[in-house]
XYZ file of N, CA and C in Angstrom:
312
model
N 5.364 8.582 87.072
C 6.949 7.452 86.819
C 7.024 7.960 85.091
N 8.763 8.706 84.811
C 9.087 8.779 83.376
C 9.183 7.201 83.029
N 8.978 6.602 82.324
C 9.766 5.551 81.516
C 10.603 6.461 80.318
N 11.648 5.403 80.832
C 13.082 5.742 80.386
C 13.606 5.086 78.983
N 13.635 4.645 78.224
C 14.474 3.365 77.477
C 15.895 4.340 76.906
N 16.140 2.297 77.386
C 17.568 2.721 77.022
C 17.888 2.098 75.176
N 18.746 3.090 75.228
C 19.019 3.110 73.772
C 20.730 2.382 73.202
N 21.226 1.858 72.196
C 22.634 2.044 72.295
C 23.077 3.315 71.617
N 24.387 4.202 71.804
C 24.384 4.641 70.699
C 25.362 3.738 69.750
N 25.095 4.430 68.047
C 24.848 3.817 67.360
C 26.237 5.160 66.981
N 27.488 4.288 66.540
C 28.856 5.574 66.078
C 29.841 4.526 64.826
N 29.321 5.662 63.879
C 30.141 4.466 63.001
C 31.324 5.437 62.399
N 32.015 3.877 63.144
C 33.194 4.696 62.952
C 34.291 4.577 61.275
N 33.885 4.050 60.728
C 33.861 3.971 59.363
C 33.479 5.509 58.325
N 32.361 5.188 58.408
C 31.585 6.850 58.067
C 32.430 8.118 58.585
N 32.611 8.310 59.696
C 34.013 9.795 60.541
C 34.810 9.338 59.749
N 35.779 8.018 60.221
C 36.775 7.420 59.642
C 37.354 8.941 57.482
N 36.486 8.203 57.050
C 35.791 8.734 55.912
C 35.234 10.244 56.161
N 35.100 10.733 56.291
C 34.417 12.053 56.559
C 35.308 12.607 56.429
N 36.492 12.000 57.611
C 37.857 13.232 58.164
C 39.057 13.298 57.022
N 38.567 11.825 56.256
C 39.622 11.935 55.186
C 39.194 12.866 53.755
N 37.435 13.077 54.062
C 37.458 13.584 52.669
C 37.562 14.900 53.381
N 38.191 15.483 54.720
C 38.304 16.790 53.866
C 39.162 17.827 54.783
N 40.764 16.236 54.632
C 41.609 16.884 55.003
C 41.790 16.366 54.165
N 41.629 15.650 53.082
C 41.636 16.001 51.020
C 41.625 17.394 50.966
N 40.560 18.134 51.434
C 39.611 19.795 50.529
C 40.861 20.495 51.295
N 41.474 20.287 52.997
C 41.399 21.377 53.303
C 43.025 21.892 52.997
N 43.497 21.084 52.770
C 45.311 21.294 52.269
C 44.794 22.412 50.111
N 45.919 23.228 51.063
C 46.221 24.595 49.540
C 46.778 24.149 48.600
N 47.937 22.880 48.514
C 48.219 22.006 47.818
C 47.195 21.761 46.935
N 47.104 20.236 48.054
C 45.547 20.098 46.679
C 44.224 20.688 46.316
N 43.973 21.734 46.536
C 42.928 22.776 45.710
C 43.819 23.254 44.339
N 45.302 23.636 44.888
C 45.689 23.764 43.545
C 45.755 23.050 42.809
N 46.161 21.520 42.833
C 45.732 20.689 41.773
C 45.142 20.148 40.964
N 43.644 20.520 42.525
C 42.608 20.095 41.226
C 41.752 21.735 40.806
N 42.916 22.512 41.062
C 42.507 24.072 39.952
C 42.873 23.775 39.025
N 43.674 22.967 38.858
C 45.048 23.121 37.821
C 44.558 21.683 36.796
N 43.902 21.137 37.425
C 43.502 19.455 36.914
C 41.879 20.342 36.038
N 41.163 21.162 36.615
C 40.049 21.874 35.888
C 40.532 22.238 35.053
N 41.277 23.299 35.038
C 41.870 24.231 33.998
C 42.058 23.647 32.930
N 43.109 21.676 33.120
C 42.779 21.575 32.298
C 42.769 20.533 31.525
N 41.862 19.881 32.375
C 41.179 19.206 31.773
C 41.087 17.478 32.437
N 42.208 17.270 31.792
C 42.828 16.053 32.326
C 44.053 16.286 32.519
N 45.106 15.275 32.891
C 46.791 16.281 32.956
C 47.781 14.956 33.158
N 48.770 14.780 33.282
C 49.313 13.621 34.040
C 50.076 13.985 35.615
N 51.287 13.275 36.399
C 51.471 13.760 37.152
C 52.706 14.225 36.467
N 53.035 14.081 36.265
C 55.039 14.787 35.101
C 53.260 16.645 34.754
N 52.601 16.676 33.744
C 52.749 17.349 34.118
C 51.940 18.866 34.970
N 51.782 18.272 36.162
C 51.061 18.907 36.926
C 52.546 19.186 38.016
N 53.140 18.646 38.214
C 54.509 19.232 39.340
C 55.537 20.173 38.676
N 55.445 20.100 36.927
C 56.563 20.626 36.666
C 55.505 22.228 36.251
N 54.125 22.284 35.691
C 53.903 23.454 36.415
C 53.188 24.152 37.584
N 53.693 23.572 38.557
C 53.579 23.286 39.914
C 54.820 23.926 40.675
N 56.176 23.150 39.520
C 57.307 23.454 39.922
C 57.290 23.079 41.543
N 57.218 21.531 41.673
C 56.801 20.974 42.840
C 57.690 19.596 43.196
N 58.312 18.378 43.568
C 59.358 17.309 43.740
C 57.779 16.450 42.435
N 57.933 15.658 42.469
C 57.408 14.499 41.834
C 56.578 13.510 43.163
N 57.229 13.102 43.665
C 56.967 12.486 44.313
C 55.490 13.160 46.195
N 56.449 14.650 45.946
C 55.356 15.390 46.816
C 53.423 15.061 45.446
N 53.891 15.466 44.665
C 52.681 15.535 43.736
C 51.639 14.653 44.015
N 52.740 12.968 43.937
C 52.241 11.770 43.994
C 51.744 11.487 44.977
N 52.497 12.581 45.806
C 51.066 11.997 47.377
C 49.577 13.333 47.198
N 49.725 13.677 47.184
C 48.687 14.670 47.005
C 47.322 14.602 46.327
N 47.605 13.637 45.137
C 46.877 13.328 44.300
C 46.606 11.686 44.790
N 47.435 11.322 45.676
C 46.395 10.212 46.157
C 45.672 10.436 47.199
N 46.059 11.716 48.038
C 45.036 11.886 49.400
C 43.484 11.965 48.726
N 43.844 12.473 47.536
C 42.343 13.316 46.596
C 41.476 12.094 46.166
N 42.984 11.335 45.629
C 41.636 10.450 45.181
C 41.222 9.289 45.822
N 42.389 8.759 46.874
C 41.048 8.650 48.079
C 40.347 9.444 48.198
N 40.170 10.061 48.348
C 38.968 11.083 49.177
C 38.061 11.126 48.253
N 38.245 10.190 46.359
C 36.951 10.289 45.576
C 37.001 11.540 44.971
N 37.774 12.377 45.024
C 38.198 14.183 44.437
C 38.271 13.835 43.110
N 39.436 12.884 42.365
C 39.821 12.837 40.957
C 40.016 11.232 40.591
N 39.581 11.502 39.326
C 39.696 10.464 38.063
C 40.967 9.989 37.804
N 40.824 8.576 37.391
C 42.066 8.362 36.707
C 41.822 7.568 35.948
N 42.862 7.819 34.782
C 42.760 6.748 33.498
C 43.927 6.698 33.075
N 44.729 5.320 32.962
C 45.950 5.024 32.163
C 45.779 4.883 30.341
N 46.507 5.444 29.909
C 46.726 5.192 28.795
C 48.477 4.911 28.483
N 48.477 4.142 28.266
C 49.640 3.249 27.460
C 50.959 4.038 29.295
N 51.528 4.766 28.778
C 52.368 4.333 30.472
C 52.062 5.178 31.455
N 51.553 6.455 30.790
C 50.938 8.093 31.637
C 49.529 7.429 32.058
N 49.292 8.077 32.991
C 47.820 7.557 33.949
C 47.437 9.362 34.044
N 46.722 9.869 33.176
C 45.259 10.958 33.321
C 44.831 10.771 34.962
N 44.912 11.833 35.668
C 44.040 12.809 36.423
C 42.664 13.951 36.098
N 41.891 13.888 35.947
C 40.611 14.330 35.659
C 39.679 15.235 36.850
N 39.198 15.991 37.117
C 38.179 16.471 38.434
C 37.726 15.751 38.296
N 36.636 15.308 39.756
C 35.065 14.490 40.102
C 34.011 14.937 40.638
N 33.545 15.225 39.056
C 32.867 17.253 39.568
C 31.728 16.352 40.501
N 31.364 14.779 40.211
C 30.226 14.748 40.970
C 30.850 14.215 42.417
N 32.214 14.649 42.728
C 32.127 13.975 44.199
C 31.890 15.192 44.830
N 32.521 16.073 43.741
C 33.220 18.045 44.798
C 31.298 18.230 44.379
N 30.647 18.361 44.385
C 28.888 18.766 44.170
C 28.568 18.201 45.919
N 28.788 16.763 45.522
C 27.945 16.392 46.310
C 28.745 16.518 47.890
N 29.581 16.468 48.145
C 30.776 17.284 49.648
C 29.942 18.593 49.449
N 29.902 19.544 48.338
C 29.589 20.565 48.300
C 27.941 20.654 48.737
N 27.649 20.288 49.091
C 26.179 19.327 49.000
C 25.757 19.521 51.191
N 27.115 18.719 51.308
C 26.681 17.815 52.307
C 27.284 19.019 53.160
N 28.107 19.185 53.365
C 28.735 20.850 53.729
C 27.581 22.187 54.159
N 27.649 22.079 53.107
C 26.170 22.914 53.213
C 24.629 23.134 53.874
N 24.188 21.477 54.107
C 22.889 21.336 55.058
C 23.839 20.907 55.942
N 25.028 21.302 56.816
C 25.511 21.074 57.558
C 25.922 22.007 58.806
N 26.048 23.755 57.280
C 26.341 25.196 57.798
C 24.685 25.447 57.733
N 23.436 24.754 57.213
C 22.215 25.437 56.853
C 21.638 26.153 55.741
N 22.618 25.912 55.083
C 22.497 26.490 53.751
C 21.173 25.924 53.370
């Protein structure tokens, strides 16, 4: 007779939500464009970005918020300005995870 073990399935819903948030953040074309722009300039303010991309300030802020929540950008306040810079460590971390998932 085969002996079976019952094991409770553990699902990390918080981890799944965080992973989905990260994937959504990097899949959006405007967010990729924002990351490229910040990378090219080192650090930028929201107003510098929306002027360069010719989009609304609110749209820029919304997408930067998604990138910030996913950990892809750092923020630094200098007086009234908030400067955004790329968090290369997070990008490399996510890239490594994706490579592992794809068997690379």
